[in-house]
Amino acid sequence: MFNFRCIRKLLQYLKFFFYLLIENTFCIFSRRKKSFAGEIVLITGSANGIGRQVALKLAPLGVTLVLWDIDDEGNKETSRLAQQNGATRVFVYHCDCSIREDVYEQADKVKQEVGDVTILINNTGILIGRKFLELTDEDFEKTLRTNFFSQVWTCKAFLPAMVACNRGHLVSTASGAGLLGFYRLSDYCASKSAIIGMMEAINSELYHGGKHGIKTTIICPYFISTRLSKGFKSAKPCLFPVYDPEYAASRIVDAIKKEKFYLIMPPAVYLFGLKIFLPRKAVLFFESYIKFPESMEEAFGRKKKD
């Protein structure tokens, strides 16, 4: 016997689901943008690359910048450039985000010296680029501490104040490699997959806890031409271009303004999500088509020989 009440509820849910899809499709170009004026923005990994460029993009928008990195000279340079770009309040801290005690100690200093962070941009990360059996246990642990656990600890440190006032924004740099496992990236993919899962879960807890004023943005790019990528070159740049850090930063700041939940770039990265619908051999053929293993060997394999 059919349970017509369950069927009716399912149809109501599907109606609401399709309404949200249509709303998201038609509002994508006219979505209201938030103002950054008065926000306290903490950026990890701010000494170079994407972190520096995001800081420079935010500098003229009336924010207070808090810069965390282990590269003191690079971080000071980011601070100087940010002030040239219009930032009036910039605070620089030496913080090794792979060490829990250091994260909590520096977080306490920020709260005392600057105030409660309202936008947390987790950007710090490493990429070793070795095959699974070439990675030492220490390599794997270092990748997880730097890429994933650093974000656990920063969220633990700064989210409570956001929850207390029901206001804030969590921004996490994950990766397209968090959506699909790739050659020479077992530790990196593991760390980025963990970030995506954790941030989706935190967002779910905030939503169902009535904390709708706290936004979440998960960034899933392909390769960006930073020190992390070490000269990686895409064999299919028309599909998977390697973006410049400045361009990537502009997309990230725009996604925060629009309070987007996911930022997927380039659009072809959406294809990674199709893996659950495809035979595994089709996925492996796709990797061969874009010559990802060859590109990784060119960028990272030769370093072992050197």
GROMACS .gro file of C-alpha atoms in nm, residues 86-306:
model
  221
   86GLY     CA    1   4.476   5.180   0.102
   87ALA     CA    2   4.465   4.960   0.413
   88THR     CA    3   4.476   5.170   0.729
   89ARG     CA    4   4.490   4.891   0.988
   90VAL     CA    5   4.719   4.593   0.923
   91PHE     CA    6   4.844   4.354   1.191
   92VAL     CA    7   5.120   4.102   1.119
   93TYR     CA    8   5.174   3.784   1.321
   94HIS     CA    9   5.420   3.499   1.295
   95CYS     CA   10   5.210   3.182   1.313
   96ASP     CA   11   5.287   2.824   1.215
   97CYS     CA   12   4.936   2.702   1.143
   98SER     CA   13   5.053   2.339   1.143
   99ILE     CA   14   5.112   2.367   1.519
  100ARG     CA   15   4.794   2.371   1.726
  101GLU     CA   16   4.945   2.552   2.024
  102ASP     CA   17   5.079   2.828   1.800
  103VAL     CA   18   4.737   2.879   1.637
  104TYR     CA   19   4.559   2.914   1.972
  105GLU     CA   20   4.830   3.137   2.119
  106GLN     CA   21   4.825   3.376   1.822
  107ALA     CA   22   4.445   3.368   1.813
  108ASP     CA   23   4.434   3.489   2.174
  109LYS     CA   24   4.673   3.773   2.083
  110VAL     CA   25   4.453   3.875   1.790
  111LYS     CA   26   4.142   3.885   2.010
  112GLN     CA   27   4.321   4.102   2.267
  113GLU     CA   28   4.509   4.333   2.029
  114VAL     CA   29   4.270   4.362   1.733
  115GLY     CA   30   3.927   4.224   1.824
  116ASP     CA   31   3.702   3.941   1.714
  117VAL     CA   32   3.769   3.817   1.362
  118THR     CA   33   3.458   3.850   1.144
  119ILE     CA   34   3.595   3.702   0.820
  120LEU     CA   35   3.833   3.406   0.846
  121ILE     CA   36   4.015   3.317   0.524
  122ASN     CA   37   4.197   2.985   0.563
  123ASN     CA   38   4.451   2.980   0.282
  124THR     CA   39   4.771   2.823   0.415
  125GLY     CA   40   4.873   2.496   0.253
  126ILE     CA   41   5.149   2.273   0.118
  127LEU     CA   42   5.176   2.031  -0.174
  128ILE     CA   43   5.451   1.768  -0.171
  129GLY     CA   44   5.364   1.591  -0.497
  130ARG     CA   45   5.497   1.243  -0.422
  131LYS     CA   46   5.341   0.905  -0.492
  132PHE     CA   47   5.172   0.734  -0.198
  133LEU     CA   48   5.454   0.486  -0.131
  134GLU     CA   49   5.715   0.762  -0.162
  135LEU     CA   50   5.549   0.967   0.111
  136THR     CA   51   5.684   0.912   0.461
  137ASP     CA   52   5.447   0.902   0.755
  138GLU     CA   53   5.586   1.240   0.852
  139ASP     CA   54   5.504   1.380   0.505
  140PHE     CA   55   5.144   1.265   0.533
  141GLU     CA   56   5.106   1.403   0.883
  142LYS     CA   57   5.261   1.736   0.782
  143THR     CA   58   5.020   1.773   0.490
  144LEU     CA   59   4.719   1.699   0.707
  145ARG     CA   60   4.835   1.932   0.984
  146THR     CA   61   4.909   2.218   0.746
  147ASN     CA   62   4.621   2.184   0.504
  148PHE     CA   63   4.341   2.041   0.716
  149PHE     CA   64   4.403   2.059   1.090
  150SER     CA   65   4.513   2.422   1.063
  151GLN     CA   66   4.159   2.500   0.949
  152VAL     CA   67   4.012   2.292   1.231
  153TRP     CA   68   4.206   2.495   1.486
  154THR     CA   69   4.139   2.839   1.336
  155CYS     CA   70   3.767   2.765   1.311
  156LYS     CA   71   3.770   2.643   1.672
  157ALA     CA   72   3.945   2.965   1.775
  158PHE     CA   73   3.732   3.222   1.592
  159LEU     CA   74   3.392   3.064   1.527
  160PRO     CA   75   3.260   3.095   1.887
  161ALA     CA   76   3.262   3.478   1.868
  162MET     CA   77   3.079   3.461   1.534
  163VAL     CA   78   2.818   3.228   1.682
  164ALA     CA   79   2.770   3.457   1.981
  165CYS     CA   80   2.667   3.748   1.757
  166ASN     CA   81   2.530   3.540   1.467
  167ARG     CA   82   2.757   3.721   1.223
  168GLY     CA   83   3.070   3.624   1.032
  169HIS     CA   84   3.212   3.445   0.731
  170LEU     CA   85   3.426   3.131   0.706
  171VAL     CA   86   3.628   3.104   0.386
  172SER     CA   87   3.822   2.785   0.319
  173THR     CA   88   4.065   2.722   0.038
  174ALA     CA   89   4.010   2.361  -0.061
  175SER     CA   90   4.081   2.237  -0.415
  176GLY     CA   91   3.940   2.059  -0.714
  177ALA     CA   92   4.164   1.780  -0.582
  178GLY     CA   93   3.923   1.758  -0.289
  179LEU     CA   94   3.653   1.642  -0.531
  180LEU     CA   95   3.854   1.373  -0.709
  181GLY     CA   96   4.165   1.176  -0.619
  182PHE     CA   97   4.459   1.247  -0.849
  183TYR     CA   98   4.799   1.103  -0.939
  184ARG     CA   99   5.081   1.201  -0.695
  185LEU     CA  100   4.832   1.379  -0.470
  186SER     CA  101   4.712   1.116  -0.222
  187ASP     CA  102   4.798   1.321   0.088
  188TYR     CA  103   4.690   1.649  -0.071
  189CYS     CA  104   4.357   1.507  -0.194
  190ALA     CA  105   4.292   1.357   0.149
  191SER     CA  106   4.348   1.692   0.320
  192LYS     CA  107   4.133   1.887   0.073
  193SER     CA  108   3.849   1.633   0.081
  194ALA     CA  109   3.852   1.662   0.459
  195ILE     CA  110   3.822   2.041   0.436
  196ILE     CA  111   3.519   2.022   0.207
  197GLY     CA  112   3.345   1.767   0.429
  198MET     CA  113   3.417   1.961   0.747
  199MET     CA  114   3.302   2.296   0.609
  200GLU     CA  115   2.983   2.146   0.469
  201ALA     CA  116   2.915   1.991   0.810
  202ILE     CA  117   2.986   2.317   0.996
  203ASN     CA  118   2.753   2.502   0.757
  204SER     CA  119   2.484   2.242   0.823
  205GLU     CA  120   2.522   2.283   1.200
  206LEU     CA  121   2.506   2.662   1.175
  207TYR     CA  122   2.200   2.654   0.950
  208HIS     CA  123   2.003   2.409   1.160
  209GLY     CA  124   2.116   2.593   1.474
  210GLY     CA  125   1.956   2.912   1.346
  211LYS     CA  126   2.288   3.092   1.287
  212HIS     CA  127   2.200   3.212   0.939
  213GLY     CA  128   2.414   3.523   0.975
  214ILE     CA  129   2.735   3.319   0.947
  215LYS     CA  130   2.826   3.250   0.586
  216THR     CA  131   3.053   2.982   0.442
  217THR     CA  132   3.255   2.984   0.120
  218ILE     CA  133   3.450   2.679  -0.001
  219ILE     CA  134   3.704   2.750  -0.275
  220CYS     CA  135   3.784   2.465  -0.516
  221PRO     CA  136   4.031   2.575  -0.784
  222TYR     CA  137   4.247   2.381  -1.026
  223PHE     CA  138   4.616   2.474  -1.012
  224ILE     CA  139   4.717   2.835  -0.941
  225SER     CA  140   5.062   2.956  -1.049
  226THR     CA  141   5.207   2.994  -0.699
  227ARG     CA  142   5.509   2.846  -0.521
  228LEU     CA  143   5.282   2.556  -0.427
  229SER     CA  144   5.239   2.440  -0.787
  230LYS     CA  145   5.616   2.448  -0.857
  231GLY     CA  146   5.584   2.507  -1.231
  232PHE     CA  147   5.288   2.277  -1.302
  233LYS     CA  148   5.173   2.319  -1.663
  234SER     CA  149   4.832   2.211  -1.786
  235ALA     CA  150   4.835   1.994  -2.097
  236LYS     CA  151   4.479   2.110  -2.175
  237PRO     CA  152   4.477   2.481  -2.085
  238CYS     CA  153   4.154   2.540  -2.277
  239LEU     CA  154   3.975   2.315  -2.027
  240PHE     CA  155   4.196   2.352  -1.722
  241PRO     CA  156   4.393   2.677  -1.728
  242VAL     CA  157   4.647   2.745  -1.455
  243TYR     CA  158   4.523   3.077  -1.317
  244ASP     CA  159   4.734   3.372  -1.211
  245PRO     CA  160   4.714   3.440  -0.832
  246GLU     CA  161   4.582   3.792  -0.887
  247TYR     CA  162   4.293   3.668  -1.102
  248ALA     CA  163   4.217   3.388  -0.857
  249ALA     CA  164   4.215   3.640  -0.571
  250SER     CA  165   3.969   3.864  -0.754
  251ARG     CA  166   3.735   3.566  -0.800
  252ILE     CA  167   3.769   3.474  -0.433
  253VAL     CA  168   3.691   3.828  -0.311
  254ASP     CA  169   3.392   3.843  -0.547
  255ALA     CA  170   3.266   3.508  -0.412
  256ILE     CA  171   3.291   3.639  -0.056
  257LYS     CA  172   3.105   3.956  -0.155
  258LYS     CA  173   2.828   3.750  -0.311
  259GLU     CA  174   2.831   3.505  -0.019
  260LYS     CA  175   2.865   3.208  -0.255
  261PHE     CA  176   2.888   2.870  -0.086
  262TYR     CA  177   3.112   2.710  -0.352
  263LEU     CA  178   3.363   2.879  -0.580
  264ILE     CA  179   3.458   2.626  -0.848
  265MET     CA  180   3.721   2.741  -1.100
  266PRO     CA  181   3.760   2.687  -1.385
  267PRO     CA  182   3.408   2.560  -1.472
  268ALA     CA  183   3.549   2.230  -1.602
  269VAL     CA  184   3.625   2.136  -1.239
  270TYR     CA  185   3.251   2.068  -1.203
  271LEU     CA  186   3.319   1.757  -1.413
  272PHE     CA  187   3.503   1.607  -1.115
  273GLY     CA  188   3.170   1.573  -0.935
  274LEU     CA  189   3.045   1.335  -1.204
  275LYS     CA  190   3.277   1.060  -1.078
  276ILE     CA  191   2.998   0.887  -0.885
  277PHE     CA  192   2.794   0.848  -1.206
  278LEU     CA  193   3.077   0.714  -1.422
  279PRO     CA  194   3.265   0.385  -1.442
  280ARG     CA  195   3.605   0.415  -1.275
  281LYS     CA  196   3.780   0.342  -1.606
  282ALA     CA  197   3.606   0.644  -1.760
  283VAL     CA  198   3.750   0.865  -1.486
  284LEU     CA  199   4.098   0.724  -1.540
  285PHE     CA  200   4.061   0.773  -1.915
  286PHE     CA  201   3.967   1.137  -1.849
  287GLU     CA  202   4.287   1.182  -1.643
  288SER     CA  203   4.483   1.034  -1.931
  289TYR     CA  204   4.308   1.263  -2.180
  290ILE     CA  205   4.407   1.578  -1.992
  291LYS     CA  206   4.754   1.422  -1.939
  292PHE     CA  207   4.746   1.492  -1.567
  293PRO     CA  208   4.999   1.219  -1.471
  294GLU     CA  209   5.246   1.352  -1.729
  295SER     CA  210   5.203   1.708  -1.603
  296MET     CA  211   5.261   1.596  -1.244
  297GLU     CA  212   5.570   1.398  -1.340
  298GLU     CA  213   5.706   1.702  -1.524
  299ALA     CA  214   5.645   1.933  -1.228
  300PHE     CA  215   5.724   1.704  -0.934
  301GLY     CA  216   5.878   1.378  -1.057
  302ARG     CA  217   6.202   1.535  -1.177
  303LYS     CA  218   6.264   1.688  -0.833
  304LYS     CA  219   6.317   1.340  -0.691
  305LYS     CA  220   6.581   1.274  -0.958
  306ASP     CA  221   6.749   1.610  -0.888
   0.00000   0.00000   0.00000
